[in-house]
Amino acid sequence: KIVEGEFSDWKSLYLARHMDEEDLGNQASKIVESSLQQLLLLKCAVAQQRLQQEAQLEQRLALRRAMRRQRQQRQQKQEIQEQKEEEEKEREEKKKEEKERDVEK
């Protein structure tokens, strides 16, 4: 800040005031530039975090799909096994019936 008593003539006072205004303008420009850089860094950080979250979500979805596929495969195997057991049971019953018929004859 300029104190008028420090300068003897109006030219020096004008120059000092102008320099203060210029310094303030420079400081304001530096603050704005710094703020814009910080904003850009913040935007980049947010974008990076969003990308990481999307990647994690994709991984979770892929894992869920894989688990669902495994469950379906196990269920299909179980159904096939149960069907085989049932067919085997039916064959045994037929054999048993045939033996009973043979015994009756």
JSON list of C-alpha atoms in Angstrom, two decimals, residues 7-83:
[
{"chain": "A", "resi": 7, "resn": "PHE", "atom": "CA", "xyz": [6.36, 10.48, -2.12]},
{"chain": "A", "resi": 8, "resn": "SER", "atom": "CA", "xyz": [7.12, 14.14, -2.67]},
{"chain": "A", "resi": 9, "resn": "ASP", "atom": "CA", "xyz": [5.53, 14.79, -6.03]},
{"chain": "A", "resi": 10, "resn": "TRP", "atom": "CA", "xyz": [2.43, 13.62, -7.84]},
{"chain": "A", "resi": 11, "resn": "LYS", "atom": "CA", "xyz": [4.46, 11.74, -10.50]},
{"chain": "A", "resi": 12, "resn": "SER", "atom": "CA", "xyz": [6.09, 9.46, -7.97]},
{"chain": "A", "resi": 13, "resn": "LEU", "atom": "CA", "xyz": [2.74, 8.94, -6.27]},
{"chain": "A", "resi": 14, "resn": "TYR", "atom": "CA", "xyz": [1.11, 8.09, -9.62]},
{"chain": "A", "resi": 15, "resn": "LEU", "atom": "CA", "xyz": [3.92, 5.67, -10.53]},
{"chain": "A", "resi": 16, "resn": "ALA", "atom": "CA", "xyz": [3.77, 4.01, -7.12]},
{"chain": "A", "resi": 17, "resn": "ARG", "atom": "CA", "xyz": [-0.01, 3.64, -7.36]},
{"chain": "A", "resi": 18, "resn": "HIS", "atom": "CA", "xyz": [0.28, 2.26, -10.89]},
{"chain": "A", "resi": 19, "resn": "MET", "atom": "CA", "xyz": [2.92, -0.22, -9.72]},
{"chain": "A", "resi": 20, "resn": "ASP", "atom": "CA", "xyz": [0.63, -1.29, -6.86]},
{"chain": "A", "resi": 21, "resn": "GLU", "atom": "CA", "xyz": [-2.20, -1.83, -9.32]},
{"chain": "A", "resi": 22, "resn": "GLU", "atom": "CA", "xyz": [0.11, -3.77, -11.62]},
{"chain": "A", "resi": 23, "resn": "ASP", "atom": "CA", "xyz": [1.37, -5.89, -8.72]},
{"chain": "A", "resi": 24, "resn": "LEU", "atom": "CA", "xyz": [-2.19, -6.55, -7.62]},
{"chain": "A", "resi": 25, "resn": "GLY", "atom": "CA", "xyz": [-3.10, -7.50, -11.19]},
{"chain": "A", "resi": 26, "resn": "ASN", "atom": "CA", "xyz": [-0.11, -9.84, -11.37]},
{"chain": "A", "resi": 27, "resn": "GLN", "atom": "CA", "xyz": [-0.99, -11.41, -8.03]},
{"chain": "A", "resi": 28, "resn": "ALA", "atom": "CA", "xyz": [-4.60, -11.82, -9.11]},
{"chain": "A", "resi": 29, "resn": "SER", "atom": "CA", "xyz": [-3.45, -13.45, -12.35]},
{"chain": "A", "resi": 30, "resn": "LYS", "atom": "CA", "xyz": [-1.19, -15.81, -10.42]},
{"chain": "A", "resi": 31, "resn": "ILE", "atom": "CA", "xyz": [-4.05, -16.71, -8.07]},
{"chain": "A", "resi": 32, "resn": "VAL", "atom": "CA", "xyz": [-6.40, -17.33, -10.98]},
{"chain": "A", "resi": 33, "resn": "GLU", "atom": "CA", "xyz": [-3.79, -19.42, -12.80]},
{"chain": "A", "resi": 34, "resn": "SER", "atom": "CA", "xyz": [-3.05, -21.42, -9.67]},
{"chain": "A", "resi": 35, "resn": "SER", "atom": "CA", "xyz": [-6.77, -21.95, -9.06]},
{"chain": "A", "resi": 36, "resn": "LEU", "atom": "CA", "xyz": [-7.28, -23.12, -12.63]},
{"chain": "A", "resi": 37, "resn": "GLN", "atom": "CA", "xyz": [-4.39, -25.56, -12.27]},
{"chain": "A", "resi": 38, "resn": "GLN", "atom": "CA", "xyz": [-5.84, -26.88, -9.02]},
{"chain": "A", "resi": 39, "resn": "LEU", "atom": "CA", "xyz": [-9.25, -27.22, -10.66]},
{"chain": "A", "resi": 40, "resn": "LEU", "atom": "CA", "xyz": [-7.70, -29.13, -13.55]},
{"chain": "A", "resi": 41, "resn": "LEU", "atom": "CA", "xyz": [-5.88, -31.43, -11.13]},
{"chain": "A", "resi": 42, "resn": "LEU", "atom": "CA", "xyz": [-9.10, -31.99, -9.22]},
{"chain": "A", "resi": 43, "resn": "LYS", "atom": "CA", "xyz": [-10.98, -32.79, -12.43]},
{"chain": "A", "resi": 44, "resn": "CYS", "atom": "CA", "xyz": [-8.26, -35.25, -13.39]},
{"chain": "A", "resi": 45, "resn": "ALA", "atom": "CA", "xyz": [-8.40, -36.88, -9.96]},
{"chain": "A", "resi": 46, "resn": "VAL", "atom": "CA", "xyz": [-12.18, -37.20, -10.15]},
{"chain": "A", "resi": 47, "resn": "ALA", "atom": "CA", "xyz": [-11.97, -38.66, -13.66]},
{"chain": "A", "resi": 48, "resn": "GLN", "atom": "CA", "xyz": [-9.30, -41.13, -12.52]},
{"chain": "A", "resi": 49, "resn": "GLN", "atom": "CA", "xyz": [-11.41, -42.17, -9.54]},
{"chain": "A", "resi": 50, "resn": "ARG", "atom": "CA", "xyz": [-14.44, -42.62, -11.80]},
{"chain": "A", "resi": 51, "resn": "LEU", "atom": "CA", "xyz": [-12.41, -44.80, -14.17]},
{"chain": "A", "resi": 52, "resn": "GLN", "atom": "CA", "xyz": [-11.19, -46.91, -11.26]},
{"chain": "A", "resi": 53, "resn": "GLN", "atom": "CA", "xyz": [-14.73, -47.32, -9.96]},
{"chain": "A", "resi": 54, "resn": "GLU", "atom": "CA", "xyz": [-15.95, -48.33, -13.42]},
{"chain": "A", "resi": 55, "resn": "ALA", "atom": "CA", "xyz": [-13.13, -50.86, -13.71]},
{"chain": "A", "resi": 56, "resn": "GLN", "atom": "CA", "xyz": [-14.00, -52.29, -10.29]},
{"chain": "A", "resi": 57, "resn": "LEU", "atom": "CA", "xyz": [-17.65, -52.49, -11.28]},
{"chain": "A", "resi": 58, "resn": "GLU", "atom": "CA", "xyz": [-16.74, -54.31, -14.49]},
{"chain": "A", "resi": 59, "resn": "GLN", "atom": "CA", "xyz": [-14.62, -56.76, -12.49]},
{"chain": "A", "resi": 60, "resn": "ARG", "atom": "CA", "xyz": [-17.48, -57.41, -10.05]},
{"chain": "A", "resi": 61, "resn": "LEU", "atom": "CA", "xyz": [-19.91, -57.92, -12.90]},
{"chain": "A", "resi": 62, "resn": "ALA", "atom": "CA", "xyz": [-17.53, -60.33, -14.64]},
{"chain": "A", "resi": 63, "resn": "LEU", "atom": "CA", "xyz": [-17.10, -62.23, -11.37]},
{"chain": "A", "resi": 64, "resn": "ARG", "atom": "CA", "xyz": [-20.87, -62.43, -10.86]},
{"chain": "A", "resi": 65, "resn": "ARG", "atom": "CA", "xyz": [-21.33, -63.70, -14.43]},
{"chain": "A", "resi": 66, "resn": "ALA", "atom": "CA", "xyz": [-18.65, -66.34, -13.89]},
{"chain": "A", "resi": 67, "resn": "MET", "atom": "CA", "xyz": [-20.26, -67.42, -10.60]},
{"chain": "A", "resi": 68, "resn": "ARG", "atom": "CA", "xyz": [-23.69, -67.58, -12.22]},
{"chain": "A", "resi": 69, "resn": "ARG", "atom": "CA", "xyz": [-22.27, -69.65, -15.08]},
{"chain": "A", "resi": 70, "resn": "GLN", "atom": "CA", "xyz": [-20.61, -72.04, -12.61]},
{"chain": "A", "resi": 71, "resn": "ARG", "atom": "CA", "xyz": [-23.87, -72.37, -10.67]},
{"chain": "A", "resi": 72, "resn": "GLN", "atom": "CA", "xyz": [-25.75, -73.15, -13.87]},
{"chain": "A", "resi": 73, "resn": "GLN", "atom": "CA", "xyz": [-23.16, -75.73, -14.88]},
{"chain": "A", "resi": 74, "resn": "ARG", "atom": "CA", "xyz": [-23.32, -77.39, -11.44]},
{"chain": "A", "resi": 75, "resn": "GLN", "atom": "CA", "xyz": [-27.10, -77.42, -11.62]},
{"chain": "A", "resi": 76, "resn": "GLN", "atom": "CA", "xyz": [-27.02, -78.96, -15.09]},
{"chain": "A", "resi": 77, "resn": "LYS", "atom": "CA", "xyz": [-24.54, -81.62, -13.93]},
{"chain": "A", "resi": 78, "resn": "GLN", "atom": "CA", "xyz": [-26.73, -82.35, -10.93]},
{"chain": "A", "resi": 79, "resn": "GLU", "atom": "CA", "xyz": [-29.82, -82.65, -13.14]},
{"chain": "A", "resi": 80, "resn": "ILE", "atom": "CA", "xyz": [-27.97, -85.00, -15.50]},
{"chain": "A", "resi": 81, "resn": "GLN", "atom": "CA", "xyz": [-26.76, -87.06, -12.54]},
{"chain": "A", "resi": 82, "resn": "GLU", "atom": "CA", "xyz": [-30.28, -87.26, -11.11]},
{"chain": "A", "resi": 83, "resn": "GLN", "atom": "CA", "xyz": [-31.62, -88.27, -14.52]}
]
